[in-house]
Coordinates of C-alpha atoms in Angstrom, one line a residue:
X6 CA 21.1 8.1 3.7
X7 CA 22.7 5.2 5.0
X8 CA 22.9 5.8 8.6
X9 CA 19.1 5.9 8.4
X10 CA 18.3 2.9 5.7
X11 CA 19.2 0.2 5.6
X12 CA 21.2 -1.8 2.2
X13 CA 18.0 -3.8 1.8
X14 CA 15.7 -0.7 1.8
X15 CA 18.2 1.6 -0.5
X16 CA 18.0 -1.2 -2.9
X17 CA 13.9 -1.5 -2.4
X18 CA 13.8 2.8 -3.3
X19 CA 15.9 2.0 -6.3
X20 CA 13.2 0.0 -7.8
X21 CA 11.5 3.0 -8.2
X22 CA 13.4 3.2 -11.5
X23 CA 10.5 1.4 -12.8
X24 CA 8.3 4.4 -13.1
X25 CA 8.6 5.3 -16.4
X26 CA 8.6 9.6 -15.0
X27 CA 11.8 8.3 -13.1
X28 CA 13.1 5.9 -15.6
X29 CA 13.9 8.3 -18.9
X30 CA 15.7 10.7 -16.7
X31 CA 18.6 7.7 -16.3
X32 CA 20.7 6.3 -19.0
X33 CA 19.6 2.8 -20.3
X34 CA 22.8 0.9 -18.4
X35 CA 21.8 2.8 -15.3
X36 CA 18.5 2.0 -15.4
X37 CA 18.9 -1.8 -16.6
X38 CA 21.6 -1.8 -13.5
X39 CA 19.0 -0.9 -11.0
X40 CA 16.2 -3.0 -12.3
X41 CA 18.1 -6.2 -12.6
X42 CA 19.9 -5.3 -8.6
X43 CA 15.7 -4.9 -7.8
X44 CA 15.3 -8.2 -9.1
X45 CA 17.6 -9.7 -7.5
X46 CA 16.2 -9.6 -4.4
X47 CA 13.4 -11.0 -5.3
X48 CA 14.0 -13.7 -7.4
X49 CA 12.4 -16.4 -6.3
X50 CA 9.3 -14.2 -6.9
X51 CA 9.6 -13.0 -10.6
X52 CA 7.9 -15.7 -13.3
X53 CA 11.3 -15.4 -15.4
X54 CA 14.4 -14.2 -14.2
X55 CA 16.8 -14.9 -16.2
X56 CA 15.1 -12.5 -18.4
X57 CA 15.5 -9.5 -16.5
X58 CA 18.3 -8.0 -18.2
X59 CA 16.5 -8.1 -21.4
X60 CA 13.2 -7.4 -20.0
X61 CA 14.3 -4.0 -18.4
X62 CA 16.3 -2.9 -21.4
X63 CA 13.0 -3.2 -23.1
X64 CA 10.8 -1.2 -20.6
X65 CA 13.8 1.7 -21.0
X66 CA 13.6 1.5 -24.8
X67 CA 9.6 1.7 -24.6
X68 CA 9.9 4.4 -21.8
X69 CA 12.0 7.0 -23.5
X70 CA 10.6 6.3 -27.1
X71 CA 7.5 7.2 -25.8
X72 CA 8.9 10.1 -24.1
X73 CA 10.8 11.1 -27.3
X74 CA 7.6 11.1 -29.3
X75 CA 6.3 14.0 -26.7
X76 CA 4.1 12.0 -24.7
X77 CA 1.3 14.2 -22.4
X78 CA 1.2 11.2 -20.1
X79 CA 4.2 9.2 -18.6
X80 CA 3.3 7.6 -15.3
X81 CA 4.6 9.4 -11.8
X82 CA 3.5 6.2 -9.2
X83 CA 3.6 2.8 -9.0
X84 CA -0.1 2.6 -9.2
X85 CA -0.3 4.3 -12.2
X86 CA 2.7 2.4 -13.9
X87 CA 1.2 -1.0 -12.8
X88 CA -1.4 -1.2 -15.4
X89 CA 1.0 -0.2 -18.7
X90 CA 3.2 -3.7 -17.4
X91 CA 1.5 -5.5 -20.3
X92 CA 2.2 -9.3 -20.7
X93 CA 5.1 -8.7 -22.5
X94 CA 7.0 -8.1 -19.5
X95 CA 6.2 -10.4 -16.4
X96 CA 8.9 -9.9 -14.2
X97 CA 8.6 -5.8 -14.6
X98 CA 4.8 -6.1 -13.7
X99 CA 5.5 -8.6 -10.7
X100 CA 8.1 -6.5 -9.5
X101 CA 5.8 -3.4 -9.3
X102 CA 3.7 -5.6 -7.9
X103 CA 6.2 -5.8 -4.8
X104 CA 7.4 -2.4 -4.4
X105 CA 3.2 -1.6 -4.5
X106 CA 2.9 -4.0 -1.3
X107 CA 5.7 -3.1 0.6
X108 CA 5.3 -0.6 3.5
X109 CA 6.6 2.9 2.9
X110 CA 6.1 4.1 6.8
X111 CA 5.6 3.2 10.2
X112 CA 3.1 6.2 10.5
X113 CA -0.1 4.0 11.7
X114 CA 1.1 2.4 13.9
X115 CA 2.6 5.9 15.4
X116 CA -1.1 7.2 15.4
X117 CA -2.7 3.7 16.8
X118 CA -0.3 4.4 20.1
X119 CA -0.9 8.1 19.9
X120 CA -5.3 7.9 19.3
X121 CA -5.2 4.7 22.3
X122 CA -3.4 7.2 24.6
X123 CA -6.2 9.7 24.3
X124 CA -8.7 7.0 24.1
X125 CA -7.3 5.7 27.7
X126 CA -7.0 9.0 29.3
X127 CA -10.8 9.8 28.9
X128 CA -12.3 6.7 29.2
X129 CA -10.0 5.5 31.8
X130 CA -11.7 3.6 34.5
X131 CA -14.9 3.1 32.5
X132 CA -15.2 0.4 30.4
X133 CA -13.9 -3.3 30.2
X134 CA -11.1 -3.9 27.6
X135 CA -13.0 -5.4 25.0
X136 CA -15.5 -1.7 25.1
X137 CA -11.6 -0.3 25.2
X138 CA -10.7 -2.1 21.9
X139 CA -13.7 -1.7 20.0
X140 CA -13.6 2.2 20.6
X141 CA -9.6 2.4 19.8
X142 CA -11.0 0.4 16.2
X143 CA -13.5 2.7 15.5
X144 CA -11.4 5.5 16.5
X145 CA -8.3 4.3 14.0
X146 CA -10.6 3.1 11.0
X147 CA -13.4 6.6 11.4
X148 CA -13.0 6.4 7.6
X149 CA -15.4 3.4 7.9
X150 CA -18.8 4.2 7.9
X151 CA -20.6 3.2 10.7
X152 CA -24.0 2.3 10.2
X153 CA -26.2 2.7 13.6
X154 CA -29.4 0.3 12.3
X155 CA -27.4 -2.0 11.4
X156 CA -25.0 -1.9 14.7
X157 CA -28.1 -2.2 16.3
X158 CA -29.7 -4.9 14.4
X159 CA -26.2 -6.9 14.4
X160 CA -26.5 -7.0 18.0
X161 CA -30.3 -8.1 18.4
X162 CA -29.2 -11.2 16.3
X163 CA -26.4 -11.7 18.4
X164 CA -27.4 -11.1 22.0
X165 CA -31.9 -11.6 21.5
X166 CA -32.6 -11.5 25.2
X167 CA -30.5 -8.5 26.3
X168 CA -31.9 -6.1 23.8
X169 CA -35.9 -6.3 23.1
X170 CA -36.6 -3.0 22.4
X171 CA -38.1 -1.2 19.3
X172 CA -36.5 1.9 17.6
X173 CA -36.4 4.1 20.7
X174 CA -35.1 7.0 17.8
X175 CA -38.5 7.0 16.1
X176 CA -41.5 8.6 17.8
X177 CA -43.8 5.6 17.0

């Protein structure tokens, strides 16, 4: 593990300790431990850190009472721990906060230079580079619905002399 992350990352996967699923399977020192090395790093960013310690003892007490009392639902993500950070603990919820913004994978960017490749290969020598970019952003974003009428309409407003046609896909 530490030939392929590095000490800042390690540290950044140990904050996972604040998901409550994670968090009642450690003992409270190991837990309070990790949390306050978490914070740490970051903090300039936490509201009150010199409250940490005390902070994150709290979350473990809550945690495994709650898990004690037989509990159908402890949270498993960050997302789903975020909303249970109640105000009673600003520097657990601003630290979830973090480890929810920071990026878990290079993966996209691996599939931007893998779809542009194919994008390039059929569409070689046919277009300008600004047809080339548009097509390798609707390509990466095709979860984005792309309306056609409005595409269409966008473009009248834009350009008005270069397209004066009416709606050539009704038979009007």
């Amino acid at each position: 593990m530490t030939s392929r992350f590095d000490k800042h990352q390690q540290l950044a996967l140990s904050g996972l300790v604040l998901i409550p699923s994670v968090l009642v399977k450690r003992s409270l020192d190991e837990a309070t431990t990790q949390i306050v090395d978490v914070g740490k790093m970051y903090t300039d960013d936490l509201p009150f850190p010199s409250c940490l310690h005390g902070e994150a003892h709290t979350w473990h007490l809550k945690w495994t009472e709650e898990n004690s009392r037989g509990s159908a639902f402890l949270p498993t993500t960050l997302e789903t721990t975020l909303p249970h950070a109640t105000s009673m603990f600003p520097n657990i919820t601003e630290l979830l906060r973090i480890l929810c913004t920071l990026p878990v994978t290079s993966c996209s960017a691996e599939q931007s230079f893998s779809g542009l490749k194919r994008i390039k290969t059929a569409m070689r020598s046919k277009m300008g580079n600004d047809r080339l970019t548009s097509n390798a952003l609707l390509h990466l974003h095709r979860d984005v619905s792309v309306e056609v009428p409005t595409v269409i309409n966008e473009f009248a407003k834009l350009h008005p002399t270069r397209l004066e046609v009416g709606n050539i896909l009704s038979d009007n």
